């Protein structure tokens, strides 16, 4: 079967002009502030990319870099200061935080209206009830990509692998709101492969290289690979065995170049949405 490559880079590029038009219509530039604690190399790269993209979209962007041994109170004081700063429309605290920091406490310290990552419990609750919310960027990006390729989800059997607050759980909510019938698998699921084999749509977010193999995928399924795994040889692979699976499915995302660029694009959209809402 021929397959449709769901291209995240092209989709993100296609969304950019509409975003810039929204920015141009604002009385002042959106302000995105990123906070990073410690020296994690992958996080440093993500933060740099987010800052560059924000500037390219006409935002005011700045980054606070704090040492790895920053106390919880210092980080929370910075969040309070950013919450009170009218020029800051979006606050993003790069995850993961060092182990001594209570991440949940930090995330819930961010004002929900500035929570452009969509991780605050208020935004999770709004999403769960189908109300307007700042939605986590990765699952939102998946939905935007599926929409761009006009893949109707109504009535599909969807299986989401993973139940994190960042990806799996909000992903399941969004798919259910798009009228798919959703099963969520996690580390305690008995025989996830049996669930996957029934799926018309698979979203893999487990963080295990090549976890989903061809024998687990139904002919004609849509496969979205959220996973980003670095192998010992330095290469990046997803949670899906792309080469093995691609000939079986109707549509599939590559890694890299699939969900990743959409995540950043949705961070930009969330920042503009937050700015528009804050400016009434
Ligand atoms: P996470 O917090 O570690 O969650 C992983 C989930 O997978 C958990 O719910 C876990 O179940 C489940 N799981 C683990 N082993 C499993 C198994 N054998 N069978 C079924 N489920 C299993 O990870 P995350 O933050 O959601 O991220 C997942 C992946 O997506 C990672 O590779 C991450 O790097 C990537 N990611 C990519 C982007 C992007 O922009 N492309 C953004 C965010 C994350 P339990 O809940 O039972 O532990």
PDB file of N, CA, C and O and ligand atoms in Angstrom, residues 46 138 161-169 185-189 192 204-208 211 225-229 237-239 258-264, ligand 1:
ATOM      1  N   UNK A  46      16.700  22.737  22.664  1.00  0.00           N
ATOM      2  CA  UNK A  46      15.269  23.069  22.533  1.00  0.00           C
ATOM      3  C   UNK A  46      15.025  24.551  22.825  1.00  0.00           C
ATOM      4  O   UNK A  46      14.286  25.230  22.118  1.00  0.00           O
ATOM      5  N   UNK A 138       2.392  19.510  21.952  1.00  0.00           N
ATOM      6  CA  UNK A 138       2.615  18.318  21.122  1.00  0.00           C
ATOM      7  C   UNK A 138       1.295  17.696  20.651  1.00  0.00           C
ATOM      8  O   UNK A 138       1.096  17.514  19.444  1.00  0.00           O
ATOM      9  N   UNK A 161      -0.504   5.362  22.875  1.00  0.00           N
ATOM     10  CA  UNK A 161       0.483   4.658  23.713  1.00  0.00           C
ATOM     11  C   UNK A 161       1.149   5.693  24.596  1.00  0.00           C
ATOM     12  O   UNK A 161       1.869   6.556  24.096  1.00  0.00           O
ATOM     13  N   UNK A 162       0.892   5.629  25.901  1.00  0.00           N
ATOM     14  CA  UNK A 162       1.462   6.614  26.828  1.00  0.00           C
ATOM     15  C   UNK A 162       0.353   7.446  27.443  1.00  0.00           C
ATOM     16  O   UNK A 162      -0.647   7.746  26.789  1.00  0.00           O
ATOM     17  N   UNK A 163       0.537   7.806  28.729  1.00  0.00           N
ATOM     18  CA  UNK A 163      -0.499   8.565  29.439  1.00  0.00           C
ATOM     19  C   UNK A 163       0.101   9.723  30.230  1.00  0.00           C
ATOM     20  O   UNK A 163      -0.389  10.088  31.288  1.00  0.00           O
ATOM     21  N   UNK A 164       1.199  10.301  29.696  1.00  0.00           N
ATOM     22  CA  UNK A 164       1.795  11.440  30.413  1.00  0.00           C
ATOM     23  C   UNK A 164       0.887  12.656  30.295  1.00  0.00           C
ATOM     24  O   UNK A 164       0.075  12.762  29.372  1.00  0.00           O
ATOM     25  N   UNK A 165       1.066  13.592  31.250  1.00  0.00           N
ATOM     26  CA  UNK A 165       0.271  14.832  31.202  1.00  0.00           C
ATOM     27  C   UNK A 165       0.676  15.722  30.041  1.00  0.00           C
ATOM     28  O   UNK A 165      -0.062  16.617  29.655  1.00  0.00           O
ATOM     29  N   UNK A 166       1.876  15.471  29.503  1.00  0.00           N
ATOM     30  CA  UNK A 166       2.407  16.317  28.439  1.00  0.00           C
ATOM     31  C   UNK A 166       1.900  15.862  27.073  1.00  0.00           C
ATOM     32  O   UNK A 166       1.610  16.667  26.200  1.00  0.00           O
ATOM     33  N   UNK A 167       1.817  14.544  26.888  1.00  0.00           N
ATOM     34  CA  UNK A 167       1.453  14.021  25.563  1.00  0.00           C
ATOM     35  C   UNK A 167       0.224  13.108  25.621  1.00  0.00           C
ATOM     36  O   UNK A 167      -0.855  13.463  25.121  1.00  0.00           O
ATOM     37  N   UNK A 168       0.383  11.921  26.197  1.00  0.00           N
ATOM     38  CA  UNK A 168      -0.634  10.881  26.038  1.00  0.00           C
ATOM     39  C   UNK A 168      -2.022  11.283  26.518  1.00  0.00           C
ATOM     40  O   UNK A 168      -3.016  11.114  25.804  1.00  0.00           O
ATOM     41  N   UNK A 169      -2.091  11.824  27.741  1.00  0.00           N
ATOM     42  CA  UNK A 169      -3.414  12.117  28.330  1.00  0.00           C
ATOM     43  C   UNK A 169      -4.149  13.214  27.553  1.00  0.00           C
ATOM     44  O   UNK A 169      -5.298  12.994  27.137  1.00  0.00           O
ATOM     45  N   UNK A 185      -3.034   3.104  26.253  1.00  0.00           N
ATOM     46  CA  UNK A 185      -2.188   2.028  26.786  1.00  0.00           C
ATOM     47  C   UNK A 185      -1.026   2.639  27.569  1.00  0.00           C
ATOM     48  O   UNK A 185      -0.535   3.707  27.225  1.00  0.00           O
ATOM     49  N   UNK A 186      -0.596   1.949  28.610  1.00  0.00           N
ATOM     50  CA  UNK A 186       0.500   2.436  29.454  1.00  0.00           C
ATOM     51  C   UNK A 186       1.340   1.242  29.878  1.00  0.00           C
ATOM     52  O   UNK A 186       1.115   0.116  29.403  1.00  0.00           O
ATOM     53  N   UNK A 187       2.273   1.474  30.798  1.00  0.00           N
ATOM     54  CA  UNK A 187       3.230   0.406  31.120  1.00  0.00           C
ATOM     55  C   UNK A 187       2.565  -0.792  31.796  1.00  0.00           C
ATOM     56  O   UNK A 187       3.134  -1.870  31.836  1.00  0.00           O
ATOM     57  N   UNK A 188       1.363  -0.614  32.340  1.00  0.00           N
ATOM     58  CA  UNK A 188       0.673  -1.726  33.007  1.00  0.00           C
ATOM     59  C   UNK A 188      -0.387  -2.363  32.099  1.00  0.00           C
ATOM     60  O   UNK A 188      -1.121  -3.246  32.550  1.00  0.00           O
ATOM     61  N   UNK A 189      -0.485  -1.907  30.869  1.00  0.00           N
ATOM     62  CA  UNK A 189      -1.466  -2.499  29.956  1.00  0.00           C
ATOM     63  C   UNK A 189      -1.042  -3.921  29.611  1.00  0.00           C
ATOM     64  O   UNK A 189       0.127  -4.150  29.265  1.00  0.00           O
ATOM     65  N   UNK A 192      -0.371  -4.650  24.956  1.00  0.00           N
ATOM     66  CA  UNK A 192      -0.683  -3.453  24.173  1.00  0.00           C
ATOM     67  C   UNK A 192      -0.777  -3.785  22.682  1.00  0.00           C
ATOM     68  O   UNK A 192      -1.561  -3.173  21.947  1.00  0.00           O
ATOM     69  N   UNK A 204       1.949   7.068  19.108  1.00  0.00           N
ATOM     70  CA  UNK A 204       2.942   6.422  19.966  1.00  0.00           C
ATOM     71  C   UNK A 204       3.734   7.478  20.728  1.00  0.00           C
ATOM     72  O   UNK A 204       4.393   8.323  20.120  1.00  0.00           O
ATOM     73  N   UNK A 205       3.639   7.448  22.050  1.00  0.00           N
ATOM     74  CA  UNK A 205       4.379   8.391  22.908  1.00  0.00           C
ATOM     75  C   UNK A 205       4.853   7.647  24.150  1.00  0.00           C
ATOM     76  O   UNK A 205       4.421   7.919  25.267  1.00  0.00           O
ATOM     77  N   UNK A 206       5.743   6.683  23.932  1.00  0.00           N
ATOM     78  CA  UNK A 206       6.260   5.878  25.040  1.00  0.00           C
ATOM     79  C   UNK A 206       7.716   6.181  25.372  1.00  0.00           C
ATOM     80  O   UNK A 206       8.180   5.908  26.468  1.00  0.00           O
ATOM     81  N   UNK A 207       8.463   6.715  24.402  1.00  0.00           N
ATOM     82  CA  UNK A 207       9.881   6.967  24.643  1.00  0.00           C
ATOM     83  C   UNK A 207      10.708   5.703  24.601  1.00  0.00           C
ATOM     84  O   UNK A 207      11.666   5.555  25.351  1.00  0.00           O
ATOM     85  N   UNK A 208      10.317   4.753  23.704  1.00  0.00           N
ATOM     86  CA  UNK A 208      11.090   3.513  23.520  1.00  0.00           C
ATOM     87  C   UNK A 208      11.331   3.313  22.041  1.00  0.00           C
ATOM     88  O   UNK A 208      10.366   3.200  21.271  1.00  0.00           O
ATOM     89  N   UNK A 211       9.379   0.789  19.280  1.00  0.00           N
ATOM     90  CA  UNK A 211       8.473  -0.039  20.088  1.00  0.00           C
ATOM     91  C   UNK A 211       7.356  -0.634  19.204  1.00  0.00           C
ATOM     92  O   UNK A 211       6.957  -1.792  19.370  1.00  0.00           O
ATOM     93  N   UNK A 225       3.996   9.237  15.209  1.00  0.00           N
ATOM     94  CA  UNK A 225       5.120   8.874  16.084  1.00  0.00           C
ATOM     95  C   UNK A 225       5.607  10.112  16.824  1.00  0.00           C
ATOM     96  O   UNK A 225       6.233  10.999  16.238  1.00  0.00           O
ATOM     97  N   UNK A 226       5.304  10.168  18.120  1.00  0.00           N
ATOM     98  CA  UNK A 226       5.713  11.323  18.929  1.00  0.00           C
ATOM     99  C   UNK A 226       7.124  11.118  19.490  1.00  0.00           C
ATOM    100  O   UNK A 226       7.837  12.067  19.784  1.00  0.00           O
ATOM    101  N   UNK A 227       7.540   9.885  19.615  1.00  0.00           N
ATOM    102  CA  UNK A 227       8.787   9.551  20.309  1.00  0.00           C
ATOM    103  C   UNK A 227      10.022  10.205  19.707  1.00  0.00           C
ATOM    104  O   UNK A 227      10.125  10.368  18.484  1.00  0.00           O
ATOM    105  N   UNK A 228      10.918  10.613  20.585  1.00  0.00           N
ATOM    106  CA  UNK A 228      12.239  11.090  20.161  1.00  0.00           C
ATOM    107  C   UNK A 228      13.244  10.340  21.017  1.00  0.00           C
ATOM    108  O   UNK A 228      13.317  10.568  22.228  1.00  0.00           O
ATOM    109  N   UNK A 229      13.966   9.424  20.409  1.00  0.00           N
ATOM    110  CA  UNK A 229      14.925   8.594  21.161  1.00  0.00           C
ATOM    111  C   UNK A 229      16.293   8.694  20.498  1.00  0.00           C
ATOM    112  O   UNK A 229      16.395   8.534  19.272  1.00  0.00           O
ATOM    113  N   UNK A 237      15.654   8.387  16.612  1.00  0.00           N
ATOM    114  CA  UNK A 237      14.586   7.542  16.067  1.00  0.00           C
ATOM    115  C   UNK A 237      13.322   7.723  16.919  1.00  0.00           C
ATOM    116  O   UNK A 237      13.383   8.167  18.057  1.00  0.00           O
ATOM    117  N   UNK A 238      12.209   7.339  16.335  1.00  0.00           N
ATOM    118  CA  UNK A 238      10.940   7.458  17.031  1.00  0.00           C
ATOM    119  C   UNK A 238      10.590   6.200  17.807  1.00  0.00           C
ATOM    120  O   UNK A 238      11.420   5.309  18.010  1.00  0.00           O
ATOM    121  N   UNK A 239       9.334   6.122  18.225  1.00  0.00           N
ATOM    122  CA  UNK A 239       8.815   4.941  18.930  1.00  0.00           C
ATOM    123  C   UNK A 239       8.302   3.900  17.936  1.00  0.00           C
ATOM    124  O   UNK A 239       7.868   2.822  18.333  1.00  0.00           O
ATOM    125  N   UNK A 258       8.532  15.137  11.803  1.00  0.00           N
ATOM    126  CA  UNK A 258       7.089  14.884  11.915  1.00  0.00           C
ATOM    127  C   UNK A 258       6.465  15.756  12.987  1.00  0.00           C
ATOM    128  O   UNK A 258       6.195  16.946  12.770  1.00  0.00           O
ATOM    129  N   UNK A 259       6.296  15.170  14.170  1.00  0.00           N
ATOM    130  CA  UNK A 259       5.604  15.869  15.260  1.00  0.00           C
ATOM    131  C   UNK A 259       6.465  16.999  15.852  1.00  0.00           C
ATOM    132  O   UNK A 259       5.942  18.034  16.270  1.00  0.00           O
ATOM    133  N   UNK A 260       7.783  16.827  15.881  1.00  0.00           N
ATOM    134  CA  UNK A 260       8.681  17.814  16.520  1.00  0.00           C
ATOM    135  C   UNK A 260       8.452  19.242  16.026  1.00  0.00           C
ATOM    136  O   UNK A 260       8.198  20.149  16.842  1.00  0.00           O
ATOM    137  N   UNK A 261       8.525  19.488  14.708  1.00  0.00           N
ATOM    138  CA  UNK A 261       8.313  20.865  14.226  1.00  0.00           C
ATOM    139  C   UNK A 261       6.921  21.403  14.552  1.00  0.00           C
ATOM    140  O   UNK A 261       6.742  22.608  14.762  1.00  0.00           O
ATOM    141  N   UNK A 262       5.940  20.505  14.638  1.00  0.00           N
ATOM    142  CA  UNK A 262       4.578  20.954  14.978  1.00  0.00           C
ATOM    143  C   UNK A 262       4.491  21.404  16.436  1.00  0.00           C
ATOM    144  O   UNK A 262       3.730  22.304  16.774  1.00  0.00           O
ATOM    145  N   UNK A 263       5.285  20.765  17.297  1.00  0.00           N
ATOM    146  CA  UNK A 263       5.284  21.155  18.707  1.00  0.00           C
ATOM    147  C   UNK A 263       5.740  22.609  18.850  1.00  0.00           C
ATOM    148  O   UNK A 263       5.116  23.417  19.543  1.00  0.00           O
ATOM    149  N   UNK A 264       6.817  22.943  18.139  1.00  0.00           N
ATOM    150  CA  UNK A 264       7.333  24.321  18.221  1.00  0.00           C
ATOM    151  C   UNK A 264       6.331  25.293  17.591  1.00  0.00           C
ATOM    152  O   UNK A 264       6.069  26.378  18.126  1.00  0.00           O
TER     153      UNK A 264
HETATM  154  P1  LIG B   1       6.874   9.846  29.689  1.00  0.00           P
HETATM  155  O1  LIG B   1       6.391  10.897  30.615  1.00  0.00           O
HETATM  156  O2  LIG B   1       8.084   9.058  30.051  1.00  0.00           O
HETATM  157  O3  LIG B   1       5.657   8.835  29.450  1.00  0.00           O
HETATM  158  C1  LIG B   1       5.829   7.643  28.764  1.00  0.00           C
HETATM  159  C2  LIG B   1       4.533   6.879  28.785  1.00  0.00           C
HETATM  160  O4  LIG B   1       4.732   5.650  28.122  1.00  0.00           O
HETATM  161  C3  LIG B   1       4.036   6.565  30.197  1.00  0.00           C
HETATM  162  O5  LIG B   1       2.650   6.825  30.287  1.00  0.00           O
HETATM  163  C4  LIG B   1       4.331   5.066  30.351  1.00  0.00           C
HETATM  164  O6  LIG B   1       3.384   4.367  31.150  1.00  0.00           O
HETATM  165  C5  LIG B   1       4.190   4.601  28.914  1.00  0.00           C
HETATM  166  N1  LIG B   1       4.927   3.363  28.692  1.00  0.00           N
HETATM  167  C6  LIG B   1       6.187   3.040  29.061  1.00  0.00           C
HETATM  168  N2  LIG B   1       6.490   1.798  28.692  1.00  0.00           N
HETATM  169  C7  LIG B   1       5.389   1.294  28.088  1.00  0.00           C
HETATM  170  C8  LIG B   1       5.062   0.046  27.515  1.00  0.00           C
HETATM  171  N3  LIG B   1       5.951  -0.964  27.483  1.00  0.00           N
HETATM  172  N4  LIG B   1       3.834  -0.124  26.966  1.00  0.00           N
HETATM  173  C9  LIG B   1       2.930   0.888  26.983  1.00  0.00           C
HETATM  174  N5  LIG B   1       3.178   2.099  27.516  1.00  0.00           N
HETATM  175  C10 LIG B   1       4.391   2.298  28.074  1.00  0.00           C
HETATM  176  O7  LIG B   1       7.161  10.432  28.255  1.00  0.00           O
HETATM  177  P2  LIG B   1       6.469  11.665  27.467  1.00  0.00           P
HETATM  178  O8  LIG B   1       6.946  12.957  28.024  1.00  0.00           O
HETATM  179  O9  LIG B   1       5.017  11.421  27.315  1.00  0.00           O
HETATM  180  O10 LIG B   1       7.188  11.476  26.040  1.00  0.00           O
HETATM  181  C11 LIG B   1       7.046  10.293  25.285  1.00  0.00           C
HETATM  182  C12 LIG B   1       7.991  10.348  24.110  1.00  0.00           C
HETATM  183  O11 LIG B   1       7.657  11.474  23.312  1.00  0.00           O
HETATM  184  C13 LIG B   1       9.469  10.545  24.481  1.00  0.00           C
HETATM  185  O12 LIG B   1      10.259   9.875  23.523  1.00  0.00           O
HETATM  186  C14 LIG B   1       9.676  12.045  24.336  1.00  0.00           C
HETATM  187  O13 LIG B   1      11.012  12.380  24.054  1.00  0.00           O
HETATM  188  C15 LIG B   1       8.796  12.319  23.158  1.00  0.00           C
HETATM  189  N6  LIG B   1       8.303  13.694  23.047  1.00  0.00           N
HETATM  190  C16 LIG B   1       8.355  14.253  21.834  1.00  0.00           C
HETATM  191  C17 LIG B   1       7.867  15.531  21.644  1.00  0.00           C
HETATM  192  C18 LIG B   1       7.912  16.113  20.267  1.00  0.00           C
HETATM  193  O14 LIG B   1       7.798  17.314  20.121  1.00  0.00           O
HETATM  194  N7  LIG B   1       8.029  15.282  19.240  1.00  0.00           N
HETATM  195  C19 LIG B   1       7.328  16.243  22.708  1.00  0.00           C
HETATM  196  C20 LIG B   1       7.244  15.625  23.962  1.00  0.00           C
HETATM  197  C21 LIG B   1       7.740  14.333  24.129  1.00  0.00           C
HETATM  198  P3  LIG B   1       3.195   4.661  32.744  1.00  0.00           P
HETATM  199  O15 LIG B   1       2.369   5.915  32.824  1.00  0.00           O
HETATM  200  O16 LIG B   1       2.479   3.457  33.226  1.00  0.00           O
HETATM  201  O17 LIG B   1       4.578   4.840  33.303  1.00  0.00           O
END
